Amino acid sequence: MKNITFLTGYYGSGKSELAINLAIKEHVDYVVDLDVINPYFRTREQEKIFNEHNIEVISSDLDYKMHVDMPYISAKVFIPFHNSEKRAIYDLGGNDVGAKLLRQFEDYNDTDIDLFLVINVYREESNNSEKIIKLINKIEGTGGFKVTGLINNSNLLRETTLEDILYGEKIIKEVSETTKLPIVYTAVWENLFADNLVFQGEILKLKLYFRKNWL
């Protein structure tokens, strides 16, 4: 993972949940919430968790307590681009609509960044390789940046089994072989995690912050 990493994907792919876990695991300095599309499950809602890990939250809003749904881009979102010693994860809104916000960073297109596509094959919009590849093309065309890696976040919430994750890996491997994009992480719910697991990419042990009280 590079110092500046964007997370994109379809609605419901688990970007925000994954952003929290990845930020904590990789000890980043900032999490930048660029989701001005979806009013549910936004990373900035977990500011207390981030503070516990010395991670600063930069919101897309002037003051999210007052302007929670305003599609405003704060100048603060550019801070990580001006300090090469800092690491940041940017949580984009869903699909190519959310990827439009990448155009704000066109002047930094020569910066060494990662754009990871978070995939849950149990969402109808990304349940086969053809749909996922089409999504990649739409995101790249809309956002102006190339996807650099894939994240397997295939899950059925608390009903998820290791076999479900393996099925997701099978589909995402087809995407990887066609696009030559690596699978960089596989997310595994902490209740399923074991030291001897073998998946494509680095295993990310996933704690559920947003859905911890859901059945």
XYZ file of N, CA and C in Angstrom:
645
model
N 0.833 -1.191 0.000
C 0.000 0.000 0.000
C 0.868 1.242 0.000
N 0.591 2.167 -0.925
C 1.387 3.383 -1.030
C 0.926 4.433 -0.015
N 1.690 5.516 0.085
C 1.379 6.524 1.091
C -0.005 7.128 0.904
N -0.442 7.262 -0.341
C -1.790 7.751 -0.622
C -2.556 6.645 -1.338
N -3.643 6.214 -0.719
C -4.438 5.103 -1.248
C -5.909 5.478 -1.270
N -6.517 5.337 -2.447
C -7.956 5.558 -2.599
C -8.668 4.204 -2.614
N -9.824 4.153 -1.965
C -10.673 2.959 -1.994
C -11.947 3.279 -2.755
N -12.263 2.461 -3.735
C -13.474 2.634 -4.513
C -14.195 1.299 -4.628
N -15.414 1.315 -5.153
C -16.194 0.089 -5.293
C -17.675 0.407 -5.331
N -18.483 -0.641 -5.519
C -19.936 -0.435 -5.545
C -20.462 -0.139 -4.152
N -21.653 0.487 -4.109
C -22.353 0.661 -2.839
C -22.509 -0.710 -2.175
N -22.247 -0.771 -0.883
C -22.426 -2.026 -0.169
C -21.257 -2.982 -0.296
N -20.168 -2.543 -0.916
C -19.004 -3.424 -1.024
C -18.207 -3.478 0.270
N -18.500 -2.565 1.185
C -17.809 -2.558 2.476
C -16.597 -1.654 2.517
N -16.566 -0.613 1.667
C -15.415 0.293 1.606
C -15.125 0.960 2.945
N -16.164 1.485 3.574
C -15.950 2.245 4.804
C -15.482 1.346 5.943
N -16.090 0.171 6.066
C -15.644 -0.788 7.086
C -14.195 -1.185 6.833
N -13.887 -1.426 5.585
C -12.540 -1.834 5.231
C -11.543 -0.695 5.435
N -11.973 0.533 5.135
C -11.090 1.694 5.311
C -10.640 1.829 6.762
N -11.552 1.613 7.698
C -11.206 1.706 9.119
C -10.165 0.658 9.482
N -10.431 -0.586 9.106
C -9.526 -1.676 9.451
C -8.159 -1.523 8.793
N -8.152 -1.107 7.537
C -6.895 -0.941 6.817
C -6.083 0.220 7.390
N -6.771 1.289 7.748
C -6.094 2.453 8.330
C -5.409 2.090 9.643
N -6.099 1.319 10.474
C -5.528 0.907 11.760
C -4.371 -0.058 11.542
N -4.552 -1.013 10.645
C -3.505 -2.004 10.390
C -2.239 -1.364 9.826
N -2.406 -0.428 8.911
C -1.259 0.172 8.235
C -0.731 1.428 8.936
N -1.332 1.801 10.070
C -0.872 2.936 10.873
C -0.778 4.221 10.042
N -1.847 4.532 9.325
C -1.838 5.739 8.506
C -2.025 6.969 9.395
N -1.755 8.127 8.822
C -1.896 9.382 9.557
C -3.275 10.007 9.382
N -3.859 9.801 8.180
C -5.150 10.418 7.877
C -6.094 9.400 7.246
N -7.381 9.554 7.543
C -8.442 8.947 6.752
C -9.287 10.088 6.207
N -9.435 10.113 4.885
C -10.164 11.200 4.235
C -11.484 10.651 3.715
N -12.573 11.150 4.261
C -13.905 10.683 3.879
C -14.416 11.533 2.728
N -14.435 10.938 1.540
C -14.911 11.649 0.346
C -16.269 11.160 -0.112
N -16.990 10.472 0.769
C -18.307 9.963 0.382
C -19.354 11.040 0.603
N -19.704 11.757 -0.486
C -20.778 12.743 -0.422
C -22.008 12.210 -1.141
N -22.013 10.900 -1.425
C -23.104 10.280 -2.170
C -24.063 9.535 -1.250
N -23.511 8.711 -0.383
C -24.317 7.794 0.429
C -24.402 8.280 1.872
N -25.603 8.498 2.433
C -25.724 8.994 3.802
C -25.542 7.925 4.868
N -25.207 6.687 4.493
C -25.066 5.604 5.457
C -23.622 5.154 5.550
N -23.212 4.713 6.746
C -21.920 4.083 6.965
C -20.754 4.900 6.413
N -20.567 6.094 6.941
C -19.463 6.924 6.502
C -18.324 6.851 7.512
N -17.093 6.821 7.014
C -15.954 6.640 7.905
C -15.867 7.726 8.965
N -16.281 8.944 8.632
C -16.164 10.035 9.594
C -17.025 9.826 10.840
N -17.988 8.897 10.779
C -18.820 8.592 11.942
C -18.041 7.846 13.024
N -16.882 7.306 12.665
C -16.076 6.528 13.610
C -14.857 7.325 14.075
N -15.011 8.620 14.189
C -13.884 9.478 14.549
C -13.277 9.090 15.894
N -14.093 8.638 16.823
C -13.588 8.239 18.134
C -12.597 7.084 18.012
N -12.932 6.112 17.162
C -12.036 4.973 16.947
C -10.716 5.444 16.352
N -10.804 6.335 15.373
C -9.589 6.845 14.752
C -8.722 7.606 15.749
N -9.357 8.402 16.592
C -8.604 9.159 17.586
C -7.820 8.244 18.520
N -8.408 7.091 18.832
C -7.735 6.125 19.709
C -6.458 5.579 19.077
N -6.382 5.655 17.751
C -5.209 5.148 17.031
C -4.388 6.280 16.420
N -4.614 7.495 16.917
C -3.858 8.671 16.460
C -3.980 8.891 14.954
N -5.163 8.653 14.431
C -5.454 8.878 13.022
C -6.396 10.077 12.914
N -6.019 11.045 12.119
C -6.862 12.230 11.945
C -7.865 12.004 10.821
N -9.119 12.363 11.072
C -10.163 12.256 10.065
C -10.315 13.589 9.357
N -10.225 13.557 8.045
C -10.499 14.745 7.234
C -11.803 14.479 6.507
N -12.785 15.327 6.731
C -14.083 15.143 6.113
C -14.202 15.988 4.856
N -15.083 15.566 3.985
C -15.360 16.351 2.780
C -16.227 17.563 3.087
N -16.740 17.649 4.302
C -17.635 18.738 4.675
C -16.902 19.791 5.491
N -17.446 20.995 5.480
C -16.921 22.062 6.326
C -17.011 21.669 7.790
N -18.152 21.198 8.194
C -18.389 20.746 9.560
C -19.482 19.702 9.464
N -19.103 18.437 9.502
C -20.085 17.406 9.200
C -21.214 17.333 10.206
N -21.031 17.905 11.365
C -22.135 17.909 12.321
C -23.249 18.852 11.855
N -22.860 19.865 11.041
C -23.837 20.833 10.570
C -24.206 20.627 9.117
N -23.277 20.098 8.323
C -23.469 20.016 6.877
C -23.302 18.573 6.402
N -23.904 17.638 7.125
C -23.591 16.232 6.943
C -23.820 15.731 5.522
N -24.767 16.295 4.766
C -25.058 15.782 3.436
C -24.758 16.777 2.323
N -23.987 17.815 2.627
C -23.649 18.778 1.589
C -22.503 18.252 0.733
N -22.626 18.274 -0.597
C -21.554 17.789 -1.474
C -20.435 18.806 -1.605
N -19.789 19.096 -0.498
C -18.740 20.114 -0.452
C -17.389 19.430 -0.262
N -16.377 19.872 -0.998
C -15.043 19.321 -0.872
C -14.157 20.323 -0.157
N -13.746 19.987 1.044
C -12.893 20.868 1.824
C -11.480 20.857 1.269
N -10.812 21.998 1.350
C -9.415 22.093 0.897
C -8.504 21.198 1.722
N -8.943 20.784 2.902
C -8.120 19.934 3.760
C -7.833 18.566 3.141
N -8.662 18.141 2.175
C -8.451 16.820 1.585
C -7.152 16.759 0.786
N -6.550 17.919 0.497
C -5.305 17.943 -0.261
C -4.072 17.889 0.647
N -4.254 17.979 1.943
C -3.123 18.024 2.874
C -2.154 16.861 2.682
N -2.624 15.615 2.592
C -1.672 14.495 2.470
C -0.796 14.545 1.220
N -1.246 15.235 0.176
C -0.448 15.325 -1.046
C 0.764 16.246 -0.896
N 0.779 17.043 0.167
C 1.844 18.027 0.332
C 2.849 17.637 1.409
N 2.741 16.413 1.914
C 3.701 15.926 2.904
C 3.971 14.457 2.618
N 5.101 14.185 1.990
C 5.423 12.832 1.545
C 5.680 11.863 2.693
N 5.810 12.385 3.911
C 6.047 11.520 5.060
C 4.742 11.025 5.679
N 3.627 11.574 5.248
C 2.334 11.193 5.808
C 1.658 10.146 4.928
N 0.845 9.290 5.557
C 0.115 8.252 4.842
C -1.382 8.506 5.019
N -2.138 8.270 3.959
C -3.568 8.572 4.008
C -4.369 7.560 3.201
N -5.562 7.263 3.697
C -6.535 6.456 2.971
C -7.734 7.339 2.667
N -8.151 7.332 1.390
C -9.304 8.112 0.945
C -10.458 7.150 0.667
N -11.574 7.384 1.322
C -12.769 6.556 1.147
C -13.730 7.267 0.197
N -13.803 6.767 -1.035
C -14.664 7.380 -2.047
C -16.101 6.886 -1.930
N -17.020 7.623 -2.528
C -18.400 7.170 -2.627
C -18.518 6.024 -3.624
N -19.699 5.445 -3.728
C -19.908 4.246 -4.523
C -19.760 4.423 -6.019
N -19.290 3.394 -6.666
C -19.106 3.201 -8.113
C -18.528 4.426 -8.840
N -18.870 4.573 -10.121
C -18.269 5.648 -10.917
C -18.783 7.027 -10.513
N -19.958 7.089 -9.877
C -20.472 8.389 -9.408
C -19.551 8.938 -8.319
N -19.208 8.106 -7.356
C -18.284 8.526 -6.307
C -16.890 8.798 -6.838
N -16.510 8.072 -7.897
C -15.172 8.235 -8.474
C -14.986 9.591 -9.142
N -16.087 10.302 -9.401
C -15.972 11.634 -10.000
C -15.110 12.559 -9.157
N -15.110 12.328 -7.849
C -14.342 13.199 -6.960
C -12.844 13.060 -7.169
N -12.410 11.992 -7.837
C -10.998 11.848 -8.160
C -10.520 12.970 -9.079
N -11.445 13.543 -9.845
C -11.071 14.629 -10.759
C -10.539 15.838 -10.001
N -10.868 15.932 -8.706
C -10.345 17.035 -7.895
C -8.827 16.957 -7.776
N -8.263 15.747 -8.022
C -6.838 15.527 -7.802
C -6.062 15.385 -9.112
N -6.630 15.870 -10.207
C -5.980 15.738 -11.515
C -4.593 16.364 -11.544
N -4.384 17.433 -10.812
C -3.083 18.100 -10.800
C -2.013 17.244 -10.127
N -2.451 16.171 -9.427
C -1.512 15.303 -8.721
C -1.429 13.927 -9.378
N -1.788 13.862 -10.655
C -1.846 12.575 -11.350
C -0.482 11.912 -11.464
N 0.571 12.683 -11.314
C 1.906 12.092 -11.376
C 2.383 11.613 -10.006
N 1.541 11.786 -8.968
C 1.865 11.303 -7.628
C 1.744 9.791 -7.600
N 2.613 9.142 -6.854
C 2.605 7.684 -6.754
C 1.512 7.257 -5.777
N 0.344 6.893 -6.303
C -0.787 6.541 -5.454
C -1.312 5.160 -5.828
N -2.120 4.601 -4.931
C -2.868 3.378 -5.214
C -4.352 3.707 -5.280
N -5.035 3.035 -6.193
C -6.492 3.093 -6.278
C -6.975 1.648 -6.241
N -7.483 1.229 -5.085
C -7.902 -0.148 -4.891
C -9.413 -0.282 -5.051
N -9.830 -1.300 -5.789
C -11.248 -1.593 -5.960
C -11.667 -2.640 -4.933
N -12.610 -2.268 -4.064
C -13.142 -3.183 -3.051
C -14.313 -3.952 -3.660
N -14.256 -5.285 -3.591
C -15.238 -6.113 -4.287
C -15.919 -7.071 -3.320
N -17.233 -7.061 -3.350
C -18.053 -8.062 -2.668
C -18.878 -8.759 -3.738
N -18.533 -10.000 -4.059
C -19.205 -10.693 -5.159
C -20.638 -11.076 -4.818
N -21.039 -10.848 -3.571
C -22.421 -11.157 -3.189
C -23.346 -9.953 -3.359
N -22.831 -8.890 -3.982
C -23.670 -7.790 -4.437
C -24.011 -8.040 -5.897
N -25.254 -7.807 -6.267
C -25.717 -8.130 -7.620
C -24.888 -7.426 -8.691
N -24.437 -6.205 -8.396
C -23.735 -5.414 -9.403
C -22.303 -5.902 -9.645
N -21.815 -6.790 -8.787
C -20.426 -7.263 -8.925
C -20.320 -8.764 -8.682
N -21.309 -9.510 -9.172
C -21.343 -10.947 -8.891
C -20.699 -11.809 -9.965
N -20.070 -11.181 -10.956
C -19.279 -11.959 -11.916
C -18.151 -11.080 -12.462
N -17.199 -11.730 -13.114
C -16.002 -11.018 -13.560
C -16.316 -9.962 -14.609
N -17.289 -10.231 -15.473
C -17.632 -9.275 -16.522
C -18.136 -7.960 -15.922
N -18.990 -8.045 -14.922
C -19.512 -6.839 -14.283
C -18.401 -6.067 -13.563
N -17.501 -6.789 -12.934
C -16.422 -6.138 -12.200
C -15.477 -5.407 -13.157
N -15.153 -6.044 -14.266
C -14.275 -5.409 -15.252
C -14.952 -4.177 -15.853
N -16.248 -4.276 -16.093
C -16.986 -3.116 -16.592
C -16.936 -1.970 -15.586
N -17.037 -2.303 -14.293
C -16.954 -1.282 -13.253
C -15.582 -0.624 -13.241
N -14.537 -1.427 -13.379
C -13.179 -0.871 -13.420
C -13.062 0.155 -14.546
N -13.559 -0.215 -15.717
C -13.478 0.685 -16.863
C -14.256 1.977 -16.622
N -15.423 1.879 -15.985
C -16.235 3.067 -15.708
C -15.549 3.975 -14.695
N -14.981 3.379 -13.656
C -14.305 4.169 -12.627
C -13.089 4.880 -13.212
N -12.312 4.177 -14.016
C -11.129 4.786 -14.610
C -11.509 5.894 -15.586
N -12.579 5.665 -16.339
C -13.013 6.675 -17.292
C -13.563 7.913 -16.619
N -14.287 7.716 -15.536
C -14.887 8.842 -14.818
C -13.888 9.557 -13.935
N -13.060 8.786 -13.227
C -12.160 9.377 -12.245
C -10.841 9.865 -12.804
N -10.415 9.301 -13.933
C -9.169 9.740 -14.537
C -7.920 9.106 -13.949
N -8.090 8.157 -13.017
C -6.970 7.432 -12.435
C -7.132 5.941 -12.713
N -6.018 5.227 -12.810
C -6.046 3.804 -13.066
C -6.178 3.014 -11.760
N -7.028 1.997 -11.778
C -7.095 1.069 -10.654
C -5.774 0.312 -10.599
N -5.206 0.171 -9.393
C -3.906 -0.488 -9.249
C -3.981 -1.824 -8.517
N -5.122 -2.118 -7.889
C -5.220 -3.374 -7.166
C -6.648 -3.699 -6.793
N -6.883 -4.978 -6.455
C -8.209 -5.484 -6.113
C -8.216 -5.971 -4.664
N -9.339 -5.752 -3.982
C -9.500 -6.235 -2.609
C -10.719 -7.146 -2.561
N -10.506 -8.371 -2.126
C -11.602 -9.321 -1.960
C -12.262 -9.086 -0.614
N -13.422 -8.467 -0.635
C -14.207 -8.257 0.589
C -15.544 -8.979 0.466
N -15.517 -10.140 -0.169
C -16.747 -10.918 -0.372
C -17.272 -11.411 0.968
N -18.520 -11.062 1.268
C -19.070 -11.441 2.567
C -20.587 -11.429 2.539
N -21.147 -12.135 3.488
C -22.593 -12.151 3.748
C -22.826 -11.720 5.195
N -22.118 -10.669 5.588
C -22.140 -10.169 6.959
C -21.816 -11.303 7.928
N -22.597 -11.485 8.968
C -22.274 -12.481 9.994
C -22.582 -13.918 9.569
N -23.160 -14.065 8.386
C -23.414 -15.404 7.853
C -22.242 -15.904 7.009
N -21.208 -15.103 6.877
C -20.083 -15.436 6.002
C -19.334 -16.666 6.498
N -18.924 -17.520 5.553
C -18.057 -18.657 5.839
C -16.764 -18.498 5.037
N -15.767 -19.288 5.364
C -14.524 -19.255 4.603
C -14.753 -19.686 3.163
N -15.714 -20.587 2.968
C -16.054 -21.018 1.601
C -16.619 -19.859 0.786
N -17.363 -18.977 1.435
C -17.900 -17.802 0.739
C -16.759 -16.894 0.264
N -15.757 -16.735 1.103
C -14.613 -15.900 0.727
C -13.838 -16.539 -0.419
N -13.681 -17.856 -0.365
C -12.986 -18.571 -1.439
C -13.733 -18.461 -2.763
N -15.067 -18.501 -2.698
C -15.850 -18.327 -3.923
C -15.618 -16.936 -4.502
N -15.578 -15.934 -3.630
C -15.267 -14.578 -4.088
C -13.893 -14.510 -4.719
N -12.946 -15.193 -4.105
C -11.585 -15.205 -4.653
C -11.554 -15.803 -6.060
N -12.335 -16.844 -6.281
C -12.373 -17.483 -7.603
C -12.794 -16.484 -8.679
N -13.837 -15.719 -8.395
C -14.312 -14.733 -9.369
C -13.307 -13.599 -9.548
N -12.766 -13.116 -8.436
C -11.848 -11.988 -8.501
C -10.527 -12.397 -9.160
N -10.128 -13.653 -9.018
C -8.939 -14.138 -9.724
C -9.144 -14.073 -11.238
N -10.360 -14.331 -11.690
C -10.653 -14.201 -13.122
C -10.438 -12.760 -13.579
N -10.875 -11.820 -12.738
C -10.672 -10.400 -13.040
C -9.184 -10.078 -13.066
N -8.467 -10.592 -12.072
C -7.036 -10.340 -11.973
C -6.281 -10.872 -13.190
N -6.647 -12.066 -13.630
C -5.974 -12.668 -14.779
C -6.265 -11.899 -16.068
N -7.467 -11.359 -16.186
C -7.838 -10.610 -17.390
C -7.214 -9.217 -17.406
N -7.228 -8.546 -16.269
C -6.783 -7.151 -16.191
C -5.313 -7.008 -15.797
N -4.723 -8.092 -15.297
C -3.342 -8.079 -14.775
C -3.219 -7.236 -13.501
N -4.346 -6.999 -12.838
C -4.336 -6.282 -11.568
C -4.185 -7.289 -10.427
N -3.321 -7.025 -9.462
C -3.130 -7.974 -8.356
C -4.266 -7.908 -7.331
N -4.514 -9.027 -6.672
C -5.362 -9.036 -5.483
C -4.456 -8.676 -4.315
N -4.635 -7.496 -3.760
C -3.689 -6.992 -2.758
C -4.083 -7.362 -1.327
N -5.382 -7.470 -1.074
C -5.857 -7.864 0.250
C -7.065 -8.783 0.107
N -7.204 -9.684 1.078
C -8.443 -10.436 1.266
C -8.918 -10.182 2.681
N -10.129 -9.670 2.824
C -10.676 -9.353 4.142
C -11.347 -10.585 4.738
N -11.016 -10.863 6.000
C -11.583 -12.011 6.710
C -12.120 -11.528 8.049
N -13.402 -11.739 8.278
C -14.024 -11.354 9.552
C -13.255 -11.996 10.701
N -13.034 -11.244 11.762
C -12.192 -11.705 12.866
C -12.672 -13.020 13.479
N -13.976 -13.299 13.435
C -14.492 -14.551 13.990
C -14.113 -15.762 13.138
N -13.693 -15.519 11.897
C -13.282 -16.611 11.008
C -11.768 -16.701 10.878
N -11.071 -15.741 11.445
C -9.638 -15.637 11.226
C -8.874 -16.753 11.934
N -7.832 -17.258 11.259
C -6.897 -18.224 11.842
C -5.535 -17.984 11.208
N -4.488 -18.325 11.914
C -3.129 -18.054 11.436
C -2.761 -18.860 10.196
N -3.452 -19.979 9.972
C -3.077 -20.856 8.851
C -3.909 -20.615 7.591
N -4.662 -19.527 7.540
C -5.469 -19.245 6.360
C -4.585 -18.900 5.167
N -5.023 -19.328 3.997
C -4.292 -19.033 2.768
C -5.256 -18.436 1.756
N -5.038 -17.170 1.430
C -5.844 -16.477 0.427
C -4.916 -15.647 -0.455
N -5.455 -15.172 -1.563
C -4.709 -14.287 -2.448
C -4.481 -12.946 -1.764
N -3.276 -12.397 -1.920
C -2.967 -11.124 -1.318
C -2.736 -11.246 0.181
N -2.592 -10.102 0.816
C -2.392 -10.061 2.264
C -3.750 -10.180 2.967
N -3.797 -10.981 4.013
C -5.053 -11.165 4.747
C -5.259 -9.991 5.702
N -6.425 -9.377 5.609
C -6.795 -8.273 6.482
C -7.855 -8.766 7.460
N -7.471 -8.873 8.718
C -8.397 -9.306 9.767
C -9.396 -8.183 10.027
N -10.675 -8.487 9.811
C -11.696 -7.447 9.778
C -12.534 -7.426 11.056
N -12.479 -6.291 11.736
C -13.367 -6.045 12.872
C -14.547 -5.237 12.369
N -15.767 -5.609 12.770
C -16.954 -4.901 12.301
C -17.257 -3.735 13.240
N -17.084 -2.536 12.737
C -17.357 -1.337 13.515
C -18.760 -0.804 13.247
N -19.147 -0.736 11.974
C -20.455 -0.207 11.630
C -21.570 -1.198 11.942
N -21.331 -2.460 11.665
C -22.398 -3.465 11.747
C -22.269 -4.364 12.973
N -21.585 -3.911 14.008
C -21.317 -4.777 15.144
C -22.567 -5.209 15.908
N -23.648 -4.427 15.777
C -24.886 -4.779 16.480
C -25.934 -5.390 15.562
N -25.557 -5.630 14.296
C -26.505 -6.182 13.339
C -26.463 -7.689 13.383
N -27.582 -8.308 13.084
C -27.649 -9.779 13.009
C -27.760 -10.188 11.557
